[in-house]
Amino acid sequence: MNKINKEYGLKRRAKVFIGICISILIIILFSLFFVIKNQIEEQTYNSIKESVLNINRRTALVIEDELLSKQDILELIAIEIGNRNDENIPEILENLDRFVSQYGFYNMGVILPDGTCYNTLGEVLDLSPYEYVDKGFQGESVITEGYQAELEQKSLNIFVVPVYRDGEVECLLSACYEAEGFVELLNINSRVDDAQSIVLNSKGKLITDFGEYTQKEYRELADSIEKDDSIIPSSEMRGNSYFDIKHNGKEYIACMSKMNVNDWYCVSILLKNNYFKNIYSFERYLMILIVVLLMGIAAGFILLIYSLQRHRIKISESVFIDSVTRKKNYSYLETTFEKRKDKEYLYVAALDIDAFKAVNVAYGSEESDKVLRYIGNTFEEEFPMDEIYREHSDYFVAIIHADSEDEVTRKVKKYLQRIKSDISYTRVIPFSISMGICKVEKGSSLHTAYTNAVIAKETVKVSTTEKYAFFNSNLKNVQLKNLEMNSSFASAVDNNEFQVFYQPKYDMRTKEVIGSEALVRWIKPNQEIVSPGDFIPCFEKNGKITALDEVMIEMVCREMKEMERKGLPIKRVSVNLSRLHLKKPKHIVRKISNLIKEYNVDPSKLSFEITESAVYDDSEAADYIVESLHRQGCQVDMDDYGTGMSGLQVLAKTKFDTVKLDGSFISNINNQKTEIIIRSTIDMISDLGMELIVEGVETQEQVDFLVSNQCYFAQGYFYSRPLPRANYEEILMNIKE
């Protein structure tokens, strides 16, 4: 009996021990489960907070930059209006109308002290009840919250800037900005799915109506935030604050930060469900795994580690993997770049596809996506030790390891040759890329290097031969100078800073002035002269050159009429037309016709110069301009003959009156082949019934050669530099005498 009791006691103690062990193991496993669960949720939550913080920062910066830059522009326009005493409301509105589309406004207008508003839509509104009008006449520049347009179902944010005259607020300049544009700003920098940003005032109210421009889910969410009295920004808030939101069974995290605009706060909202649904499925899986772990702890831990790794990969992919190329994206590079230890051997390259929208339209989005994948794949094939990341759209950032620019150049040329070869063998649809490259200097950031690479890339965009360029400090100085010239253009026109200089054209036989070429010069009020070599390429690039041409034509017509009143002999004046006019040929023809009628000048005394290369680019538009100007009685000259690609073809097709031979031809007249070409050109132009004028004549030797070969008309420094109007009039006076 004792033996039986003893065995029973041993079994019982063994069962208790096993039970205790199993209980301890279960407790340990469950404890481990909850510890792991909490760590994963905390890690995921922190990752979500970081994502929503990045979205919030970028969105706030974009909104602040857009709104404050528009406010700065309006203040400049207000100063201009205040300085012009002779303008009435219609004239002001006419001037404002050209700024509406240029700066993305819905409309612009003028508010009088009694609250009456005249806007560019032709509306006359009573705005006296609105608080922002009172603030404006108290000298404040105001950006309002959302208002509903009175005559259209549009939600608008209104800019109000006081216009001062003699130290007093005479009226207000207003500009309306559509909510649609505001909503686009709120979402332009979100790189994460299911994210949205809104803007609240200090009372927790939305500053603009999202209307139809935002997903219904987020419109409802924004409305619930606005109605929640617990979500009210604090004026004492510093940095960022976070809060959780539940709506329609979904959970969101929101990040709020104060903006530098009014008392506004940017709130960015991110859906948490997509991040946590993987965790929830993982937790269920782990609960089942506990039972398995009781039978095999080792196998269970292996499965646990494997699941954790898979989960981390999914989170990483949702943020750092590009959806098209399936490779790491620019966000990943931003996150990891600062930790790199090899920066002194790195070059950052910014590259994109030239005219990508046209490629997309011509071949479709599927083929365009193949090109995007091709760019990344071929780069990695050619340079496995280097890296490439897609930033967005067709923009890529490459990290190139190299000891020198020469090594980078060899790599870039090899890559461009690979693309060219694959296109020739139809392995990929035709496309081309432009690339800017910047070395990562000691202490510089990725953002700085990338920005500089983009600056270098922009210089390639305007080149017809180069496909890549390295950044240097001169490029940045040129960009800053171009920005300054661009911002000063309107005021320079208003202040008559652009002046006409006349370079006389001569009959080399008699030294008689037969005409002149009108050349633009920019002379600032402090007498600083801006080089045409700087501002003309700048305005060609941004499109303002067409407006400058129109200013020049009007000044030439006005000054010709004034010379006529003085009794001076009127010689033909030629004016240059930019190639950009060929995009809107009817407009420039109509403008010239109106100016000729307005100033009542003899059209036969006007000629217009179009470059040979411009005609080659768009011969149909050039023919329209030439024929239309001929019907008006003007002459048309081919400028820079001999510098383009198909001069003979252009001469045969387009009916020019005069051909201007580029000065580069006669700079080497002692060369036998050059002389043969010049003689044959002179004979050919004569046989075609056109006049020939040679530009850039600088020596007596050149004059003698041209005259001996029956070419009699020229302009250049040998005879005269470009002259101010007064000096040119003295030459005309001598002719008169």
XYZ file of C-alpha atoms in Angstrom:
737
model
C 0.000 0.000 0.000
C 2.766 2.365 0.943
C 4.490 1.540 -2.328
C 1.325 2.261 -4.261
C 0.800 5.489 -2.351
C 4.386 6.418 -2.980
C 4.046 5.817 -6.749
C 0.769 7.689 -6.738
C 2.434 10.553 -4.915
C 5.281 10.611 -7.413
C 2.863 10.665 -10.373
C 0.834 13.329 -8.678
C 3.877 15.423 -8.024
C 5.016 14.815 -11.612
C 1.615 15.931 -12.907
C 1.724 18.977 -10.697
C 5.235 19.705 -11.853
C 4.258 19.208 -15.485
C 1.163 21.328 -14.914
C 3.247 24.034 -13.266
C 5.787 23.855 -16.090
C 3.044 23.990 -18.701
C 1.394 26.878 -16.828
C 4.732 28.692 -16.583
C 5.382 27.980 -20.252
C 1.916 29.235 -21.184
C 2.413 32.353 -19.046
C 5.813 32.892 -20.613
C 4.429 32.384 -24.097
C 1.433 34.644 -23.525
C 3.662 37.232 -21.866
C 6.048 36.999 -24.788
C 3.108 37.301 -27.174
C 1.843 40.493 -25.547
C 5.327 41.955 -25.269
C 5.961 41.319 -28.953
C 2.480 42.571 -29.854
C 3.019 45.801 -27.928
C 6.472 46.329 -29.420
C 5.205 45.822 -32.952
C 2.235 48.131 -32.395
C 4.493 50.748 -30.801
C 7.024 50.472 -33.623
C 4.287 50.673 -36.230
C 2.636 53.580 -34.436
C 5.942 55.463 -34.309
C 6.477 54.733 -38.009
C 2.997 56.086 -38.774
C 3.693 59.169 -36.639
C 6.896 59.793 -38.552
C 5.081 59.405 -41.880
C 2.256 61.761 -40.940
C 4.791 64.247 -39.503
C 6.727 64.265 -42.800
C 3.501 64.776 -44.744
C 2.470 67.575 -42.384
C 5.794 69.376 -42.693
C 5.931 69.191 -46.476
C 2.284 70.217 -46.859
C 2.623 73.184 -44.491
C 5.750 74.375 -46.318
C 4.046 74.113 -49.726
C 0.958 76.031 -48.528
C 2.999 78.714 -46.778
C 5.274 79.174 -49.781
C 2.343 79.327 -52.235
C 0.145 81.695 -50.200
C 2.911 84.004 -48.987
C 4.482 84.204 -52.458
C 1.069 85.137 -53.900
C 0.661 87.723 -51.131
C 4.123 89.147 -51.958
C 3.170 89.339 -55.639
C -0.088 91.144 -54.777
C 1.783 93.615 -52.561
C 4.131 94.400 -55.477
C 1.119 94.905 -57.759
C -0.517 97.111 -55.091
C 2.619 99.267 -54.922
C 2.556 99.568 -58.700
C -1.114 100.633 -58.664
C -0.432 103.131 -55.883
C 2.438 104.693 -57.842
C 0.326 105.241 -60.950
C -1.900 108.277 -60.348
C -3.590 108.392 -63.728
C -5.280 104.975 -63.729
C -9.043 104.494 -63.411
C -10.876 101.332 -62.375
C -11.279 99.876 -65.919
C -7.596 100.418 -66.664
C -6.587 98.812 -63.375
C -8.856 95.812 -64.049
C -7.473 95.474 -67.563
C -3.938 95.379 -66.152
C -4.979 92.939 -63.417
C -6.592 90.573 -65.912
C -3.190 89.495 -67.254
C -2.110 88.435 -63.759
C -5.155 86.190 -63.128
C -4.093 83.183 -65.194
C -0.385 83.920 -64.768
C -0.563 83.446 -60.994
C -3.451 80.975 -60.815
C -6.181 83.244 -59.383
C -9.917 82.836 -60.000
C -10.300 86.601 -60.331
C -8.754 89.867 -59.160
C -10.355 93.161 -58.306
C -10.325 96.529 -56.573
C -12.324 97.308 -53.406
C -13.263 100.952 -52.799
C -13.629 102.495 -49.303
C -17.432 102.067 -49.404
C -16.970 98.300 -49.842
C -17.811 98.217 -53.553
C -15.690 95.654 -55.391
C -15.014 95.691 -59.137
C -13.434 92.469 -60.355
C -11.959 91.054 -63.564
C -15.081 88.933 -64.157
C -17.040 92.139 -64.703
C -18.885 91.773 -61.382
C -19.704 94.659 -59.046
C -20.089 93.366 -55.482
C -20.930 94.926 -52.122
C -18.304 93.599 -49.695
C -18.807 96.209 -46.966
C -20.242 93.692 -44.444
C -17.097 91.554 -44.486
C -14.513 91.885 -41.746
C -11.564 91.392 -44.101
C -12.495 94.623 -45.922
C -12.297 96.577 -42.644
C -8.943 94.998 -41.831
C -7.654 95.859 -45.302
C -8.517 99.553 -44.891
C -6.764 99.449 -41.520
C -3.565 98.602 -43.410
C -3.519 94.814 -42.980
C -2.765 92.306 -45.729
C -5.338 89.528 -45.293
C -5.731 85.930 -46.472
C -9.278 84.854 -45.648
C -10.870 81.550 -44.890
C -13.243 79.952 -47.400
C -16.114 82.092 -48.769
C -18.816 80.950 -51.163
C -18.830 82.897 -54.442
C -22.020 84.955 -54.738
C -22.788 84.160 -58.373
C -21.187 80.704 -58.738
C -21.027 77.595 -56.605
C -17.338 77.987 -55.860
C -15.518 78.087 -52.555
C -12.873 80.822 -52.568
C -10.043 82.042 -50.346
C -9.579 85.775 -50.704
C -6.345 87.782 -50.604
C -6.710 91.458 -49.656
C -3.793 93.934 -49.867
C -4.045 97.683 -49.152
C -3.106 100.112 -51.926
C -1.420 103.207 -50.517
C -1.315 106.605 -52.113
C 0.269 109.565 -50.328
C 0.574 107.463 -47.185
C -3.140 106.607 -46.987
C -5.030 103.447 -47.954
C -6.882 104.530 -51.083
C -8.367 101.178 -52.017
C -7.781 97.446 -51.665
C -6.387 94.968 -54.173
C -8.233 91.642 -53.953
C -7.573 88.235 -55.481
C -9.656 85.073 -55.173
C -8.098 81.616 -55.025
C -10.273 78.559 -55.739
C -10.642 75.813 -53.155
C -9.754 73.301 -55.858
C -6.245 74.756 -56.091
C -6.001 74.861 -52.302
C -6.940 71.174 -52.035
C -4.310 70.286 -54.650
C -1.700 72.055 -52.510
C -2.837 70.084 -49.475
C -2.163 66.786 -51.233
C 0.744 67.551 -53.597
C 3.436 66.280 -51.222
C 1.704 63.191 -49.825
C 3.670 60.126 -50.841
C 1.674 57.744 -48.645
C -1.672 56.161 -49.625
C -4.819 57.074 -47.647
C -3.418 60.412 -46.455
C -5.115 63.825 -46.441
C -4.321 67.266 -45.060
C -6.685 70.014 -43.930
C -6.204 73.497 -42.509
C -8.010 74.791 -39.395
C -8.182 78.189 -37.790
C -7.617 78.830 -34.085
C -11.277 77.963 -33.381
C -10.936 74.552 -34.988
C -12.929 75.483 -38.085
C -11.986 74.524 -41.649
C -10.578 77.481 -43.560
C -11.842 76.219 -46.918
C -14.635 74.013 -48.262
C -13.277 70.836 -49.856
C -16.441 70.377 -51.909
C -16.186 67.831 -54.716
C -12.394 67.898 -54.877
C -11.736 65.424 -52.038
C -12.817 61.837 -51.403
C -16.166 61.597 -49.637
C -14.573 59.695 -46.742
C -12.163 62.566 -46.004
C -14.825 65.250 -46.477
C -16.907 63.563 -43.785
C -13.816 63.159 -41.597
C -12.938 66.841 -42.000
C -16.500 67.797 -41.025
C -16.325 65.615 -37.889
C -13.020 67.220 -36.871
C -14.534 70.670 -37.350
C -17.493 69.741 -35.109
C -15.311 68.159 -32.389
C -14.858 70.832 -29.707
C -11.999 68.869 -28.170
C -9.873 69.428 -31.282
C -9.178 73.136 -30.962
C -5.649 74.416 -31.682
C -3.848 76.169 -28.850
C -2.118 79.493 -29.498
C 0.602 78.381 -27.078
C 1.300 75.187 -29.054
C 4.955 74.652 -29.954
C 6.128 72.040 -32.442
C 3.646 69.329 -33.360
C 0.787 67.618 -31.561
C -0.775 64.237 -32.334
C -4.261 62.841 -31.730
C -6.221 59.744 -32.731
C -9.582 59.811 -34.518
C -12.233 57.129 -35.025
C -14.714 57.568 -37.867
C -17.034 55.093 -39.608
C -15.259 52.142 -38.035
C -11.820 53.299 -39.150
C -8.949 54.612 -37.067
C -6.808 57.578 -38.065
C -3.802 59.407 -36.631
C -3.528 63.167 -37.065
C -0.573 65.555 -36.743
C -1.192 69.266 -36.119
C 1.307 72.125 -36.494
C 0.981 75.893 -36.475
C 1.565 77.629 -39.810
C 3.099 81.011 -40.558
C -0.154 82.156 -42.184
C -2.787 83.926 -40.042
C -3.764 81.774 -37.082
C -3.958 78.658 -39.248
C -2.959 75.140 -38.334
C -2.097 72.351 -40.743
C -3.612 68.982 -39.802
C -2.446 65.886 -41.700
C -4.502 62.700 -41.327
C -3.351 59.147 -42.054
C -5.442 55.970 -42.070
C -4.013 53.534 -39.524
C -6.051 50.501 -40.583
C -3.855 49.697 -43.590
C -0.809 49.640 -41.356
C -2.359 47.609 -38.564
C -4.373 45.066 -40.543
C -1.189 43.081 -41.130
C -0.586 43.150 -37.369
C -4.098 41.934 -36.560
C -3.771 38.954 -38.891
C -0.345 38.308 -37.464
C -1.735 38.305 -33.904
C -4.364 35.716 -34.762
C -1.713 33.631 -36.392
C 0.477 33.927 -33.300
C -2.329 32.740 -31.020
C -2.548 29.549 -33.031
C 1.193 29.395 -32.948
C 1.177 29.283 -29.140
C -0.399 25.839 -29.218
C 2.203 24.719 -31.724
C 4.938 26.222 -29.588
C 3.793 24.052 -26.644
C 4.723 21.013 -28.726
C 7.814 22.513 -30.265
C 9.296 25.713 -28.820
C 12.129 25.837 -31.312
C 9.843 25.596 -34.356
C 7.544 28.173 -32.816
C 10.299 30.746 -32.332
C 11.476 30.217 -35.908
C 7.974 30.907 -37.189
C 7.722 33.943 -34.933
C 10.949 35.450 -36.203
C 9.947 34.678 -39.775
C 6.574 36.363 -39.308
C 8.161 39.422 -37.716
C 10.542 39.766 -40.602
C 7.720 39.479 -43.127
C 5.761 42.110 -41.264
C 8.663 44.526 -41.186
C 9.186 43.985 -44.915
C 5.526 44.812 -45.629
C 5.749 48.032 -43.629
C 8.997 48.952 -45.376
C 7.507 48.229 -48.809
C 4.462 50.401 -48.169
C 6.696 53.422 -47.575
C 10.019 52.785 -49.324
C 9.220 50.683 -52.445
C 8.207 52.422 -55.680
C 4.923 51.103 -57.061
C 6.078 51.148 -60.721
C 9.744 50.100 -60.658
C 9.359 47.873 -57.563
C 12.685 49.236 -56.372
C 13.566 51.416 -53.410
C 12.304 54.958 -53.822
C 13.637 58.418 -53.028
C 12.036 58.355 -49.571
C 14.295 55.426 -48.683
C 17.343 57.356 -49.903
C 16.319 60.370 -47.824
C 16.009 58.192 -44.727
C 19.357 56.399 -45.096
C 21.610 58.970 -46.768
C 22.790 60.824 -43.662
C 24.091 57.575 -42.119
C 26.379 56.823 -45.061
C 30.139 56.918 -44.499
C 31.210 57.100 -48.170
C 29.822 60.562 -49.007
C 33.169 62.016 -50.104
C 33.165 59.608 -53.067
C 29.554 60.207 -54.113
C 27.957 62.194 -56.912
C 24.212 62.857 -57.011
C 22.609 62.824 -60.469
C 19.133 64.170 -61.212
C 17.659 62.822 -64.435
C 14.303 62.880 -66.172
C 12.755 62.006 -69.517
C 12.539 64.839 -72.039
C 8.926 65.674 -72.933
C 7.613 62.763 -70.857
C 4.007 63.923 -71.245
C 4.363 63.674 -75.020
C 5.808 60.152 -74.684
C 2.876 59.227 -72.458
C 0.335 60.581 -74.932
C 2.028 59.004 -77.962
C 2.627 55.501 -76.557
C 0.262 55.181 -73.588
C 0.823 54.765 -69.875
C 1.737 51.073 -70.112
C 4.665 51.723 -72.459
C 5.667 54.769 -70.404
C 5.817 52.611 -67.270
C 8.036 50.165 -69.168
C 10.394 53.053 -69.931
C 10.497 53.986 -66.235
C 11.375 50.403 -65.317
C 13.900 50.282 -68.165
C 15.743 53.341 -66.814
C 16.218 51.739 -63.404
C 17.028 48.250 -64.686
C 19.598 49.303 -67.286
C 21.299 51.659 -64.835
C 21.718 48.805 -62.353
C 22.905 46.467 -65.119
C 25.575 48.900 -66.289
C 26.649 50.050 -62.815
C 25.844 47.387 -60.186
C 27.838 49.269 -57.529
C 25.837 52.473 -58.028
C 22.235 53.216 -57.088
C 19.142 54.724 -58.691
C 15.865 55.750 -57.060
C 12.617 57.045 -58.559
C 11.555 60.337 -56.996
C 8.168 60.773 -58.716
C 6.687 60.799 -62.239
C 9.710 60.525 -64.606
C 12.187 62.021 -62.122
C 15.033 59.807 -60.891
C 17.940 60.323 -58.503
C 21.138 58.331 -59.000
C 24.009 57.879 -56.560
C 27.263 57.428 -58.489
C 30.468 56.251 -56.812
C 33.494 57.866 -58.426
C 36.851 59.433 -57.594
C 36.600 62.206 -60.189
C 34.322 63.963 -62.665
C 36.115 62.159 -65.500
C 35.040 58.820 -64.087
C 31.458 60.054 -63.732
C 31.561 61.332 -67.316
C 32.660 57.917 -68.582
C 29.794 56.257 -66.743
C 27.209 58.747 -67.987
C 28.377 58.449 -71.592
C 28.249 54.661 -71.326
C 24.689 54.824 -69.971
C 23.529 57.235 -72.699
C 25.132 55.019 -75.346
C 23.304 51.987 -73.912
C 19.962 53.817 -74.228
C 20.780 54.934 -77.776
C 21.746 51.389 -78.763
C 18.596 49.813 -77.280
C 16.415 52.366 -79.070
C 18.135 51.644 -82.401
C 17.417 47.922 -81.946
C 13.798 48.726 -80.890
C 14.315 47.153 -77.476
C 12.584 50.206 -76.020
C 10.432 53.012 -77.424
C 12.279 56.211 -78.479
C 12.987 58.678 -75.659
C 15.822 60.829 -74.368
C 16.929 61.935 -70.934
C 18.570 65.015 -69.444
C 20.897 64.716 -66.479
C 22.455 67.104 -63.970
C 25.256 65.981 -61.672
C 26.598 67.405 -58.401
C 29.386 66.145 -56.142
C 28.414 65.601 -52.512
C 30.640 68.078 -50.699
C 31.771 67.592 -47.136
C 29.031 68.633 -44.727
C 26.386 69.069 -47.460
C 23.017 67.313 -47.349
C 21.258 65.154 -49.917
C 18.725 67.936 -50.460
C 21.469 70.443 -51.287
C 23.246 68.096 -53.693
C 19.973 67.104 -55.372
C 18.849 70.722 -55.734
C 22.177 71.646 -57.321
C 21.937 68.650 -59.671
C 18.474 69.821 -60.760
C 19.906 73.291 -61.481
C 22.577 71.695 -63.681
C 19.935 69.584 -65.418
C 17.888 72.663 -66.310
C 20.836 74.045 -68.296
C 20.763 70.889 -70.412
C 17.043 71.310 -71.120
C 17.710 74.449 -73.188
C 20.633 72.877 -75.075
C 20.232 71.094 -78.392
C 23.501 69.169 -78.100
C 24.336 68.410 -74.469
C 22.486 65.733 -72.482
C 24.245 66.130 -69.122
C 25.998 68.840 -67.131
C 27.923 69.176 -63.880
C 26.887 71.718 -61.270
C 29.159 74.624 -60.445
C 28.674 77.810 -58.423
C 28.233 79.857 -61.607
C 25.073 77.912 -62.454
C 23.518 78.841 -59.129
C 24.499 82.484 -59.618
C 22.956 82.418 -63.095
C 19.745 80.943 -61.694
C 19.540 83.594 -58.979
C 20.248 86.296 -61.558
C 17.543 84.891 -63.844
C 15.057 84.887 -60.967
C 15.893 88.520 -60.235
C 15.530 89.517 -63.902
C 12.281 87.584 -64.174
C 10.775 89.272 -61.116
C 11.958 92.719 -62.327
C 10.546 92.405 -65.848
C 7.112 93.944 -65.272
C 8.467 96.915 -63.300
C 11.231 97.426 -65.891
C 8.599 97.714 -68.637
C 6.489 100.101 -66.548
C 9.539 102.252 -65.702
C 10.702 102.391 -69.340
C 13.998 100.748 -68.442
C 14.100 98.976 -71.817
C 15.438 101.329 -74.500
C 15.937 101.114 -78.248
C 19.501 101.400 -79.540
C 19.950 101.742 -83.299
C 22.852 100.157 -85.214
C 23.065 101.872 -88.607
C 23.305 99.898 -91.844
C 25.564 101.390 -94.547
C 26.085 101.359 -98.289
C 29.788 100.533 -98.307
C 30.283 102.307 -101.643
C 28.958 105.704 -100.570
C 29.091 105.306 -96.753
C 25.443 106.410 -96.780
C 23.104 105.223 -93.995
C 20.398 103.060 -95.582
C 18.646 101.945 -92.411
C 19.249 100.500 -88.958
C 18.575 97.523 -86.718
C 16.684 98.164 -83.466
C 18.418 96.467 -80.525
C 17.048 96.355 -76.991
C 19.092 97.605 -74.070
C 18.142 97.388 -70.368
C 19.302 100.400 -68.384
C 18.199 100.489 -64.751
C 17.369 103.733 -62.881
C 20.823 103.634 -61.240
C 22.322 103.504 -64.772
C 23.356 99.879 -64.351
C 23.303 98.180 -67.759
C 22.027 94.605 -67.885
C 23.777 92.669 -70.633
C 21.521 91.457 -73.481
C 23.520 88.231 -73.311
C 22.011 87.716 -69.845
C 18.405 88.870 -70.085
C 17.513 87.785 -73.633
C 18.257 84.038 -73.024
C 16.445 84.333 -69.674
C 13.309 85.811 -71.282
C 13.539 83.333 -74.171
C 13.405 80.517 -71.624
C 10.478 81.843 -69.556
C 8.501 83.182 -72.538
C 8.642 86.881 -71.629
C 10.656 87.584 -74.786
C 7.427 87.825 -76.799
C 6.153 90.618 -74.542
C 9.548 92.343 -74.793
C 9.409 92.133 -78.607
C 6.008 93.809 -78.556
C 7.362 96.572 -76.299
C 10.264 97.065 -78.744
C 7.975 97.243 -81.783
C 5.797 99.855 -80.075
C 8.831 101.945 -79.039
C 10.224 101.815 -82.595
C 6.871 102.932 -84.072
C 6.552 105.751 -81.534
C 10.125 106.973 -82.012
C 9.876 106.773 -85.829
C 6.806 108.996 -85.645
C 8.612 111.455 -83.379
C 11.583 111.543 -85.788
C 9.160 112.250 -88.622
C 7.683 115.189 -86.679
C 11.200 116.560 -86.261
C 11.603 116.515 -90.019
C 14.299 113.842 -90.007
C 14.624 111.450 -92.951
C 13.105 108.100 -92.023
C 15.258 105.113 -92.878
C 13.975 101.542 -92.649
C 14.311 100.044 -89.156
C 14.450 96.271 -88.667
C 13.135 94.640 -85.481
C 13.944 91.106 -84.298
C 11.123 88.605 -83.735
C 11.708 85.705 -81.334
C 11.092 82.144 -82.491
C 8.420 81.925 -79.764
C 6.125 84.098 -81.904
C 5.829 81.146 -84.262
C 3.688 79.418 -81.618
C 1.080 82.205 -81.941
C 1.707 83.747 -85.370
C -1.714 85.371 -85.679
C -1.239 87.278 -82.436
C 2.044 88.975 -83.425
C 0.736 89.815 -86.916
C -2.369 91.413 -85.390
C -0.235 93.286 -82.825
C 2.047 94.743 -85.519
C -0.947 95.784 -87.610
C -2.570 97.571 -84.655
C 0.652 99.433 -83.770
C 1.181 100.575 -87.363
C -2.350 101.998 -87.371
C -2.062 103.470 -83.865
C 1.122 105.426 -84.635
C 0.346 105.971 -88.343
C 3.816 104.933 -89.504
C 4.793 103.988 -93.038
C 4.885 100.142 -93.024
C 7.483 100.130 -95.790
C 9.911 101.670 -93.279
C 9.600 98.620 -91.028
C 11.220 95.238 -91.488
C 11.173 92.241 -89.181
C 14.006 89.750 -88.745
C 13.366 86.028 -88.270
C 16.290 83.654 -87.782
C 16.978 80.879 -90.253
C 16.782 78.196 -87.531
C 13.370 79.453 -86.346
C 11.966 79.139 -89.868
C 13.342 75.614 -90.129
C 11.659 74.619 -86.832
C 8.184 75.747 -87.977
C 8.132 76.748 -91.625
C 4.317 76.848 -91.818
C 4.005 79.477 -89.058
C 6.965 81.413 -90.500
C 5.352 81.502 -93.965
C 2.139 82.824 -92.422
C 4.004 85.661 -90.670
C 6.039 86.556 -93.789
C 3.013 86.635 -96.095
C 0.858 88.555 -93.578
C 3.529 91.226 -93.020
C 4.050 91.567 -96.765
C 0.317 92.251 -97.169
C 0.660 95.037 -94.599
C 3.517 96.571 -96.607
C 6.373 95.556 -94.278
C 9.568 93.774 -95.243
C 10.829 90.542 -93.687
C 14.508 89.593 -93.385
C 16.168 86.234 -92.757
C 18.568 86.762 -89.869
C 21.761 84.783 -89.086
C 21.851 83.108 -92.500
C 24.396 80.306 -92.574
C 24.133 79.318 -88.905
C 21.149 76.967 -89.298
C 20.779 73.480 -90.709
C 18.882 74.037 -93.946
C 19.432 77.543 -95.307
C 18.923 76.640 -98.970
C 15.638 74.871 -98.259
C 14.347 77.893 -96.329
C 15.447 80.342 -99.051
C 13.690 78.291 -101.718
C 10.379 78.141 -99.856
C 9.990 81.360 -97.848
C 9.743 84.756 -99.588
C 12.189 86.949 -97.681
C 13.101 90.453 -98.880
C 16.602 90.553 -97.409
C 19.108 87.968 -96.235
C 21.470 88.912 -93.411
C 24.722 86.961 -93.682
C 26.075 86.027 -90.263
C 29.320 87.767 -89.323
C 31.066 84.463 -88.642
C 31.403 83.989 -92.410
C 33.589 87.024 -93.081
C 35.764 86.610 -89.985
C 37.940 84.217 -92.035
C 37.959 85.727 -95.530
C 41.605 84.834 -96.122
C 40.545 81.182 -96.302
C 40.089 80.199 -99.941
C 37.139 77.873 -99.305
C 35.390 80.511 -97.207
C 35.809 83.112 -99.977
C 34.350 80.717 -102.552
C 31.317 80.107 -100.318
C 30.790 83.847 -99.755
C 31.047 84.658 -103.494
C 28.596 81.917 -104.402
C 26.219 83.087 -101.661
C 26.355 86.688 -102.957
C 25.596 85.519 -106.502
C 22.808 83.190 -105.349
C 21.046 85.868 -103.259
C 21.280 88.310 -106.158
C 19.824 85.759 -108.610
C 16.947 85.126 -106.196
C 16.101 88.847 -106.286
C 16.873 89.473 -102.633
C 19.096 92.034 -100.957
C 22.121 90.864 -98.959
C 23.365 92.613 -95.842
C 26.479 91.388 -94.059
C 26.578 91.614 -90.266
C 29.648 91.953 -88.063
C 31.869 93.941 -90.480
C 34.852 95.119 -88.449
C 37.818 95.777 -90.807
C 38.633 97.650 -94.018
C 39.878 94.376 -95.475
C 36.394 92.874 -95.072
C 34.810 95.949 -96.672
C 37.148 95.793 -99.688
C 36.504 92.083 -100.189
C 32.716 92.463 -100.053
C 32.563 95.494 -102.380
C 34.896 93.808 -104.887
C 32.422 90.902 -104.995
C 29.344 93.131 -105.571
C 28.057 92.990 -101.997
C 27.383 96.587 -100.964
C 25.377 96.694 -97.721
C 26.707 96.016 -94.220
C 26.486 96.776 -90.532
C 29.085 96.317 -87.845
C 31.522 98.001 -85.498
C 33.680 99.157 -88.430
C 30.961 101.683 -89.159
C 29.101 102.124 -85.884
C 28.219 100.473 -82.621
C 24.541 100.374 -81.572
C 23.620 103.992 -80.716
C 21.151 105.610 -78.317
C 18.302 107.350 -80.058
C 19.813 110.829 -79.665
C 23.075 109.819 -81.371
C 21.224 108.049 -84.157
C 19.110 111.159 -84.723
C 22.326 113.198 -85.088
C 23.344 110.905 -87.964
C 19.926 111.401 -89.583
C 20.256 115.177 -89.070
C 23.545 115.179 -90.966
C 21.847 113.314 -93.814
C 19.162 116.002 -93.847
C 21.710 118.787 -93.972
